Coordinates of C-alpha atoms in Angstrom, one line a residue:
M1 CA -7.4 -0.9 -33.4
T2 CA -4.6 1.4 -33.4
L3 CA -3.6 3.8 -30.3
A4 CA -4.7 6.6 -32.4
D5 CA -8.3 5.1 -33.3
I6 CA -8.8 4.2 -29.6
Q7 CA -8.0 7.7 -28.7
A8 CA -10.4 9.0 -31.1
A9 CA -13.0 6.8 -30.0
A10 CA -12.8 7.8 -26.4
G11 CA -13.1 11.4 -27.5
L12 CA -9.4 12.4 -26.6
V13 CA -8.0 15.2 -28.5
T14 CA -4.2 15.2 -27.5
P15 CA -1.6 12.2 -27.7
V16 CA -1.9 9.8 -25.0
R17 CA 1.5 10.2 -22.9
H18 CA 3.0 6.6 -22.5
Q19 CA 6.8 7.0 -22.0
L20 CA 8.5 8.1 -18.5
F21 CA 9.0 11.7 -17.4
I22 CA 12.4 12.2 -16.4
D23 CA 14.1 15.7 -15.9
G24 CA 11.5 17.6 -17.6
R25 CA 11.1 15.2 -20.7
F26 CA 9.2 12.2 -22.0
V27 CA 11.8 9.4 -22.6
D28 CA 11.6 5.5 -23.1
A29 CA 12.7 3.4 -20.3
E30 CA 16.5 2.3 -20.2
S31 CA 15.6 -1.4 -20.9
G32 CA 13.1 -0.6 -23.6
E33 CA 10.5 -2.2 -21.8
T34 CA 6.8 -1.7 -22.0
L35 CA 3.6 -2.7 -20.4
A36 CA 0.1 -2.8 -21.8
T37 CA -2.3 -0.8 -19.9
L38 CA -5.9 -2.1 -20.4
N39 CA -9.3 -0.5 -20.9
P40 CA -11.4 -2.5 -18.0
H41 CA -14.6 -2.3 -19.8
D42 CA -13.5 -4.8 -22.5
N43 CA -9.9 -5.7 -21.6
S44 CA -8.5 -3.9 -24.6
T45 CA -5.1 -2.4 -25.0
I46 CA -5.3 1.2 -24.7
A47 CA -1.1 1.9 -25.1
Q48 CA 2.0 0.3 -24.2
V49 CA 3.5 2.1 -21.2
A50 CA 7.0 2.3 -20.4
L51 CA 8.1 0.2 -17.6
A52 CA 10.6 2.0 -15.2
G53 CA 13.6 -0.1 -13.8
K54 CA 16.3 0.8 -11.3
A55 CA 18.6 2.7 -13.6
D56 CA 15.4 4.7 -14.3
V57 CA 15.1 5.2 -10.9
D58 CA 18.7 6.6 -10.5
K59 CA 18.1 8.8 -13.4
A60 CA 15.1 10.3 -12.0
V61 CA 16.7 10.8 -8.4
A62 CA 19.6 12.6 -9.9
A63 CA 17.5 14.9 -11.6
A64 CA 15.7 15.6 -8.7
K65 CA 18.9 16.3 -6.6
R66 CA 20.1 18.7 -9.3
A67 CA 16.9 20.6 -9.0
F68 CA 16.4 20.8 -5.3
P69 CA 18.6 23.5 -4.4
A70 CA 17.0 26.3 -6.8
W71 CA 13.4 24.6 -6.3
S72 CA 13.9 24.6 -2.4
R73 CA 15.4 28.4 -2.3
M74 CA 12.8 29.8 -4.8
A75 CA 10.2 32.3 -3.1
A76 CA 7.4 30.4 -1.7
A77 CA 5.1 32.6 -3.6
D78 CA 6.7 31.7 -6.7
R79 CA 6.5 27.9 -6.1
G80 CA 2.7 28.5 -5.2
R81 CA 2.3 30.5 -8.4
I82 CA 3.3 27.3 -10.5
L83 CA 1.1 25.1 -8.4
L84 CA -1.8 27.8 -9.1
K85 CA -1.3 27.9 -12.9
L86 CA -1.2 23.9 -12.8
A87 CA -4.8 24.1 -11.1
D88 CA -5.8 26.3 -13.9
L89 CA -4.5 23.9 -16.8
I90 CA -6.3 21.2 -14.9
E91 CA -9.7 22.9 -15.1
A92 CA -9.1 23.8 -18.5
N93 CA -8.3 20.2 -19.6
T94 CA -11.3 18.7 -17.6
E95 CA -12.9 16.6 -20.5
E96 CA -9.5 15.3 -21.5
L97 CA -8.7 14.2 -18.0
A98 CA -11.9 13.0 -17.4
R99 CA -11.9 10.7 -20.3
L100 CA -8.4 9.4 -19.8
E101 CA -9.0 8.5 -16.2
S102 CA -12.4 6.9 -16.9
L103 CA -10.7 4.9 -20.0
D104 CA -8.1 3.6 -18.0
T105 CA -9.6 3.1 -14.7
G106 CA -13.2 2.4 -15.3
H107 CA -14.5 5.6 -12.9
P108 CA -17.9 6.6 -14.7
I109 CA -17.2 9.6 -16.7
R110 CA -19.9 11.4 -14.5
D111 CA -17.8 10.8 -11.4
S112 CA -14.4 11.6 -13.3
R113 CA -15.6 15.1 -14.5
R114 CA -17.7 16.0 -11.4
L115 CA -15.4 14.7 -8.6
D116 CA -11.8 13.4 -9.6
V117 CA -10.9 16.3 -11.9
P118 CA -12.2 19.4 -9.7
R119 CA -10.8 17.8 -6.4
T120 CA -7.4 17.5 -8.0
A121 CA -7.3 21.0 -9.3
A122 CA -8.6 22.1 -5.9
C123 CA -6.1 20.4 -3.9
F124 CA -3.3 21.8 -6.2
R125 CA -4.7 25.3 -5.7
Y126 CA -5.3 24.9 -2.0
F127 CA -1.3 24.3 -1.5
G128 CA -0.5 26.7 -4.2
G129 CA -2.2 29.3 -1.7
M130 CA -0.3 27.6 1.3
A131 CA 3.0 27.9 0.1
D132 CA 3.6 31.1 1.2
K133 CA 1.9 30.8 4.6
F134 CA 3.4 28.0 6.2
Q135 CA 5.8 29.5 8.8
G136 CA 8.1 28.7 11.8
E137 CA 7.8 29.9 15.8
T138 CA 9.8 31.7 18.0
I139 CA 10.1 29.9 21.4
P140 CA 10.5 31.9 24.6
V141 CA 13.8 30.6 26.1
E142 CA 16.2 32.3 28.7
A143 CA 16.8 35.9 28.7
G144 CA 19.4 37.0 26.2
F145 CA 18.8 34.5 23.7
L146 CA 16.4 34.5 20.6
N147 CA 15.0 30.9 19.6
Y148 CA 13.2 30.5 16.3
T149 CA 12.3 27.5 13.9
L150 CA 12.6 26.9 10.4
R151 CA 10.2 24.7 8.5
E152 CA 12.6 23.1 5.9
P153 CA 12.0 20.5 2.8
V154 CA 13.2 17.2 3.5
G155 CA 14.7 17.0 0.0
V156 CA 13.9 14.3 -2.6
V157 CA 10.8 12.3 -2.0
G158 CA 9.8 9.2 -3.4
Q159 CA 5.9 8.9 -3.6
I160 CA 4.0 5.5 -4.9
V161 CA 0.5 5.4 -5.3
P162 CA -2.1 3.1 -6.4
W163 CA -4.3 2.4 -9.2
N164 CA -7.8 3.3 -7.9
F165 CA -7.6 7.1 -7.9
P166 CA -4.7 7.9 -9.9
L167 CA -5.7 11.2 -10.8
M168 CA -6.4 12.4 -7.6
F169 CA -3.4 10.9 -5.8
T170 CA -1.0 13.3 -8.1
S171 CA -2.4 16.2 -6.2
W172 CA -2.6 14.8 -2.7
K173 CA 0.9 13.4 -2.7
M174 CA 2.6 15.9 -4.7
A175 CA 0.8 19.5 -4.2
P176 CA 2.1 19.8 -0.2
A177 CA 5.4 18.3 -1.1
L178 CA 6.2 20.8 -4.1
A179 CA 4.5 23.5 -1.8
A180 CA 7.1 22.8 0.7
G181 CA 10.2 22.8 -1.6
N182 CA 10.9 19.2 -2.0
C183 CA 11.6 17.4 -5.4
I184 CA 9.9 14.2 -6.4
V185 CA 10.1 10.8 -7.9
M186 CA 6.5 9.3 -8.2
K187 CA 5.7 5.8 -9.2
P188 CA 2.3 5.8 -10.4
S189 CA 0.7 2.3 -11.1
E190 CA 1.5 0.5 -14.1
I191 CA -2.0 -0.5 -14.1
T192 CA -3.4 3.0 -14.6
P193 CA -0.6 5.3 -15.2
L194 CA -2.0 7.6 -17.9
S195 CA -3.5 10.7 -16.2
S196 CA -0.6 11.0 -14.1
L197 CA 1.4 11.2 -17.2
K198 CA -1.0 13.7 -18.7
I199 CA -0.3 15.8 -15.3
A200 CA 3.4 15.7 -15.9
E201 CA 2.7 17.1 -19.1
L202 CA 0.7 20.1 -17.7
M203 CA 3.3 20.7 -15.1
A204 CA 5.8 21.4 -17.4
E205 CA 3.3 23.7 -19.4
A206 CA 2.8 25.4 -16.0
G207 CA 6.4 26.4 -15.9
M208 CA 7.8 23.5 -13.5
P209 CA 11.5 23.5 -13.7
P210 CA 13.1 20.1 -15.1
G211 CA 13.8 17.6 -12.6
V212 CA 11.5 19.0 -9.9
V213 CA 8.9 16.2 -10.7
N214 CA 9.6 12.9 -12.3
M215 CA 7.0 10.4 -13.2
L216 CA 7.9 6.8 -13.5
P217 CA 5.5 4.0 -14.1
G218 CA 6.8 0.6 -13.1
L219 CA 6.2 -2.4 -11.5
G220 CA 6.3 -2.1 -7.3
S221 CA 8.9 -5.2 -7.1
V222 CA 11.1 -3.2 -9.1
A223 CA 10.7 0.5 -9.3
G224 CA 8.8 0.7 -6.2
Q225 CA 11.0 -1.3 -4.1
Y226 CA 14.1 0.6 -5.5
I227 CA 12.6 3.8 -4.4
A228 CA 11.7 2.8 -1.2
E229 CA 15.6 1.7 -0.6
H230 CA 17.2 4.3 -2.8
P231 CA 19.9 6.2 -0.6
D232 CA 19.4 9.6 -1.8
I233 CA 15.5 9.5 -1.2
A234 CA 14.8 11.3 2.1
K235 CA 11.4 10.5 2.6
I236 CA 9.1 7.8 1.1
A237 CA 5.0 8.4 0.8
F238 CA 2.9 5.5 0.1
T239 CA -0.6 4.7 -0.4
G240 CA -1.6 1.0 -0.8
S241 CA -1.9 -2.5 1.0
T242 CA -1.0 -2.9 4.6
A243 CA 1.4 -5.8 3.3
T244 CA 3.4 -3.5 1.0
G245 CA 3.4 -0.9 3.5
R246 CA 4.9 -3.1 5.8
R247 CA 7.8 -4.0 3.1
I248 CA 8.1 -0.2 2.4
V249 CA 8.9 0.2 6.1
Q250 CA 11.4 -2.4 5.9
A251 CA 13.0 -1.0 2.8
S252 CA 13.2 2.5 4.1
A253 CA 15.8 1.3 7.0
G254 CA 18.8 1.5 4.8
N255 CA 19.2 5.3 5.2
L256 CA 16.5 5.8 8.0
K257 CA 14.1 7.8 5.5
K258 CA 11.0 9.5 6.7
V259 CA 8.1 7.2 5.9
Q260 CA 4.4 8.1 5.5
L261 CA 2.0 5.5 5.1
E262 CA -2.0 5.4 3.9
L263 CA -2.9 2.1 3.9
G264 CA -6.1 -0.6 4.2
G265 CA -9.3 0.0 5.6
K266 CA -12.4 -1.9 6.7
G267 CA -14.7 1.0 7.4
P268 CA -17.7 0.6 9.7
N269 CA -20.9 2.5 8.7
I270 CA -23.3 2.5 11.6
V271 CA -27.1 3.1 11.3
F272 CA -29.0 3.8 14.7
E273 CA -32.6 3.4 15.1
D274 CA -32.9 7.0 15.2
A275 CA -31.2 7.8 11.9
N276 CA -33.1 9.4 9.0
L277 CA -33.4 6.0 7.2
Q278 CA -33.8 7.3 3.7
A279 CA -30.5 9.5 4.2
A280 CA -28.8 6.6 5.6
V281 CA -29.8 4.3 2.9
N282 CA -28.5 7.0 0.2
G283 CA -25.6 7.7 2.1
S284 CA -24.3 4.1 2.6
A285 CA -24.8 3.3 -1.1
W286 CA -22.3 6.2 -1.8
A287 CA -20.1 4.7 0.9
I288 CA -19.6 1.3 -0.6
F289 CA -20.4 1.7 -4.4
H290 CA -18.9 4.9 -5.4
N291 CA -15.7 3.8 -7.4
Q292 CA -16.9 0.5 -7.7
G293 CA -16.1 0.1 -3.9
Q294 CA -12.2 0.7 -4.7
A295 CA -11.4 2.9 -2.1
C296 CA -9.7 2.5 1.1
I297 CA -12.3 4.6 2.9
A298 CA -15.2 2.9 1.8
G299 CA -17.8 1.9 4.2
S300 CA -17.7 -1.6 3.7
R301 CA -19.0 -3.1 7.0
L302 CA -22.4 -1.8 7.2
M303 CA -23.6 -2.2 11.0
L304 CA -27.4 -1.8 11.4
H305 CA -29.4 -1.6 14.7
E306 CA -31.5 -4.8 15.1
K307 CA -34.7 -2.3 15.2
I308 CA -34.3 -1.0 11.8
A309 CA -32.2 -3.8 10.2
D310 CA -35.0 -5.1 8.1
A311 CA -36.7 -1.8 7.2
F312 CA -33.1 -0.4 6.0
L313 CA -32.5 -3.5 3.7
D314 CA -35.9 -3.3 2.3
K315 CA -34.7 0.1 0.8
F316 CA -31.0 -0.5 0.5
V317 CA -31.1 -3.8 -1.6
P318 CA -33.5 -2.5 -4.2
L319 CA -31.4 0.7 -4.6
A320 CA -27.9 -1.4 -5.0
Q321 CA -30.0 -3.5 -7.6
S322 CA -30.9 -0.2 -9.5
I323 CA -27.5 0.9 -10.0
R324 CA -27.0 1.2 -13.6
L325 CA -23.6 -0.6 -14.8
G326 CA -22.1 0.4 -17.9
N327 CA -19.5 1.5 -20.3
P328 CA -17.6 4.4 -18.0
L329 CA -17.5 6.6 -21.0
D330 CA -21.2 6.5 -21.3
D331 CA -23.0 9.5 -19.2
A332 CA -25.9 7.4 -17.9
T333 CA -23.4 4.7 -16.3
E334 CA -23.6 4.8 -12.5
M335 CA -21.0 2.2 -11.8
G336 CA -18.1 1.2 -14.2
P337 CA -15.9 -2.0 -14.1
L338 CA -13.3 -2.9 -11.6
T339 CA -9.8 -1.7 -12.7
S340 CA -8.4 -5.2 -13.6
A341 CA -9.3 -8.8 -14.3
L342 CA -7.2 -9.9 -11.7
H343 CA -9.1 -7.7 -9.0
Q344 CA -12.2 -8.9 -10.5
D345 CA -11.6 -12.6 -9.4
R346 CA -10.5 -11.4 -6.1
V347 CA -13.7 -9.6 -5.5
L348 CA -15.7 -12.7 -6.8
A349 CA -13.6 -14.9 -4.6
Y350 CA -14.9 -13.4 -1.6
V351 CA -18.6 -14.1 -2.4
D352 CA -17.5 -17.9 -2.3
I353 CA -15.6 -17.1 1.1
A354 CA -18.7 -15.5 2.5
C355 CA -21.0 -18.6 1.6
E356 CA -18.5 -21.0 2.9
Q357 CA -18.7 -19.3 6.5
G358 CA -22.4 -19.5 6.4
G359 CA -23.0 -15.8 4.8
E360 CA -26.1 -14.9 2.8
V361 CA -26.0 -13.2 -0.6
L362 CA -28.8 -10.6 -0.6
A363 CA -27.9 -9.1 -3.6
G364 CA -25.5 -9.2 -6.7
G365 CA -22.4 -11.5 -6.1
R366 CA -21.8 -12.3 -9.9
A367 CA -20.1 -10.9 -13.0
P368 CA -22.8 -9.6 -15.3
G369 CA -23.1 -11.3 -18.8
G370 CA -24.2 -9.8 -22.0
D371 CA -22.6 -6.5 -23.3
L372 CA -20.5 -6.4 -20.2
A373 CA -19.1 -9.9 -20.3
A374 CA -15.8 -8.9 -21.6
G375 CA -15.1 -6.7 -19.0
C376 CA -14.1 -6.3 -15.1
Y377 CA -17.5 -6.0 -13.9
V378 CA -19.0 -6.9 -10.7
E379 CA -22.9 -6.5 -10.0
P380 CA -23.1 -4.6 -6.5
T381 CA -22.9 -6.8 -3.7
I382 CA -24.7 -7.3 -0.4
V383 CA -23.8 -10.0 1.9
R384 CA -25.1 -10.8 5.4
A385 CA -22.3 -12.2 7.6
R386 CA -23.1 -14.6 10.4
S387 CA -20.4 -13.1 12.6
S388 CA -18.4 -9.9 13.0
R389 CA -15.1 -12.3 13.2
D390 CA -15.9 -13.9 9.7
R391 CA -13.4 -13.1 7.0
I392 CA -15.6 -10.7 5.1
A393 CA -16.1 -8.6 8.2
Q394 CA -12.5 -8.4 8.7
E395 CA -10.6 -8.5 5.6
E396 CA -10.5 -5.4 2.8
V397 CA -12.2 -6.6 -0.3
F398 CA -12.0 -3.6 -2.0
G399 CA -14.8 -3.7 -4.4
P400 CA -18.8 -3.2 -4.7
F401 CA -18.8 -5.7 -1.8
V402 CA -20.8 -4.6 1.4
T403 CA -20.8 -6.6 4.6
V404 CA -24.1 -6.5 6.9
L405 CA -23.9 -6.8 10.6
T406 CA -26.4 -5.7 13.2
F407 CA -26.0 -4.7 16.5
K408 CA -28.4 -4.1 19.9
D409 CA -26.8 -1.1 21.4
E410 CA -24.2 1.5 21.2
A411 CA -21.7 -0.5 23.4
E412 CA -22.1 -3.5 20.9
A413 CA -21.7 -1.3 18.2
T414 CA -18.3 0.3 19.5
E415 CA -17.0 -3.1 19.9
I416 CA -17.8 -4.5 16.3
A417 CA -16.5 -1.2 14.6
N418 CA -13.4 -1.4 16.8
G419 CA -13.1 -5.3 16.3
T420 CA -10.6 -4.9 13.3
D421 CA -6.9 -4.1 12.8
Y422 CA -7.9 -1.2 10.4
G423 CA -8.5 2.5 11.6
L424 CA -9.0 4.9 8.6
G425 CA -12.5 5.9 7.8
S426 CA -15.8 5.5 9.9
G427 CA -18.9 6.9 9.6
L428 CA -22.4 6.9 11.9
W429 CA -26.1 8.0 11.2
T430 CA -27.9 9.1 14.3
G431 CA -30.2 11.8 15.4
N432 CA -28.8 11.8 18.9
L433 CA -26.0 14.7 19.0
Q434 CA -24.5 13.6 22.1
R435 CA -24.1 9.8 20.8
A436 CA -22.6 11.2 17.9
H437 CA -19.9 12.9 19.7
R438 CA -19.6 10.1 22.1
M439 CA -18.9 7.5 19.1
A440 CA -16.6 10.3 17.3
R441 CA -14.4 10.0 20.4
D442 CA -14.7 6.1 20.7
L443 CA -14.2 5.0 17.2
H444 CA -10.6 3.6 16.7
A445 CA -10.2 5.5 13.2
G446 CA -8.2 8.5 11.5
M447 CA -11.7 9.8 10.3
V448 CA -15.1 10.0 11.6
W449 CA -18.3 11.2 9.4
I450 CA -21.4 11.6 11.2
N451 CA -24.8 11.9 9.1
S452 CA -22.5 11.4 5.7
Y453 CA -20.0 9.3 4.7
K454 CA -16.4 9.9 2.4
R455 CA -16.4 13.5 2.5
V456 CA -12.7 14.9 1.6
N457 CA -11.3 18.4 1.2
P458 CA -7.7 19.9 1.0
G459 CA -7.9 21.5 4.1
S460 CA -8.9 18.4 6.3
P461 CA -6.2 15.9 7.3
F462 CA -6.7 12.4 5.8
G463 CA -5.1 9.3 7.3
G464 CA -5.4 6.3 9.6
V465 CA -4.2 4.4 12.7
G466 CA -3.6 1.0 13.4
Q467 CA -2.9 -1.3 10.6
S468 CA -4.2 1.7 8.4
G469 CA -1.0 3.3 8.5
Y470 CA 0.5 7.0 9.9
G471 CA 1.1 10.1 8.6
R472 CA -1.7 12.6 7.1
E473 CA -2.4 13.7 3.5
M474 CA -3.9 17.2 3.4
G475 CA -4.2 20.3 5.3
F476 CA -1.6 21.8 7.5
D477 CA -0.8 18.6 8.5
A478 CA 0.3 17.5 5.2
M479 CA 3.0 20.2 5.1
R480 CA 4.4 19.2 8.2
E481 CA 5.0 15.8 6.9
Y482 CA 7.0 17.1 3.9
T483 CA 9.2 19.4 6.1
Q484 CA 11.7 18.8 8.9
V485 CA 12.1 21.5 12.1
K486 CA 15.7 23.5 12.4
S487 CA 15.8 25.1 15.9
V488 CA 17.9 28.5 15.3
W489 CA 19.8 29.9 18.8
V490 CA 20.7 33.7 18.6
N491 CA 22.9 35.0 21.3
I492 CA 21.3 38.5 21.2
D493 CA 23.2 40.4 23.9
A494 CA 26.4 39.2 22.3
Q495 CA 27.7 38.2 25.8
I496 CA 30.4 35.4 26.3
P497 CA 28.9 32.5 28.0
P498 CA 30.2 32.0 31.4
H499 CA 31.0 28.4 31.0
F500 CA 34.9 28.2 31.0
A501 CA 35.3 31.6 30.1
R502 CA 39.0 33.1 30.9

């Protein structure tokens, strides 16, 4: 099938962008290199996407540097208006964006329409509104002086995002950076670049000046590494694995650029004996099986009070087994494929690891056959671990794979929950208000959900502690991440300072 045939079959009505976006134009890579982006439903080729190298990064950084003076000095309200126009265009192109995202990533179309596209628009809209509301402070210093602070953009920002939520990550990363007056060189994953390139196209339509945003699909080991090292990039913001995050920090040392990291997670999802059992069952399924479990905040450690563990699993296992797997472009599909064959193999390998360490597979643990055999599918998988120190209870699987553990009391639940190096998302289900607040205080995590899981909002800070990284996405905290403080002192009495006066 030709690209046009694939596009028509997927219900796409505008050309699929597959070049780099530099200085306001779509261009081929300097090397001419391309890489196939695949449909994970059947591993067919969607498009050959340009692959950025060092020369392309240099061009993009130069374009961003040229654009920075005018963009950073533009009235904040005018920058905000461009982001608000972009949000409107995203909503106007909901169906196109949703289909493109589902085709490229495997997200079920129902989720792409209902969650990914609306959340992307909402984030650009939130920061479009914040652009002219982020302000400095005046500080009461000694008499005769006025001291105030300015919040200034850091300059050219490098942003590297993974393949699991490429559409939403364009807004999480770019919206606060742009609202604050920075220019951007972004590297979307070479595995799932199509929705990011579509957003670049819509940005140009919204009136974004050339060079302010540059979009460079490329290999992490080439383009990503060079972005992290580049001497003219003032900050690097990265979402991805903890191992890659460490390499980003090392690479950033050349010019001491600011670093913001949102890394892995091994989220504890704790169900106490007094929880609303059905709500906890439904919420726990969402916590791990949404987007095929490919989320850093997934509730991948299901911790059950020993008194209700059997009753919970009697409901949870059949629910997991009832989830409808299928073509992500089918409205009836509840869970699509994993995003790549390589990742499918990695997730299935953890089933073998679990069995080797004495784990018990309660559901799934296989790739389905039949019509789905050609794709990257994995059945919803539930494994009871022998110990909280087992690999499946410590390492991030990043798939529809949940590890079941039990605990006897609140103290043991806290110990198990905090017993990994990660500290991103966490959740608990209880009817005890005091316990809920105690656990929220004691859990080693950047986010805690009580009687819910995986809630996000543009106004609420998102990020982790420990090996889950540092810095925050979204909210006022994100604007702080993309600005630096300048302190200004004014001698308002115009007196000559007494020191060394003649």
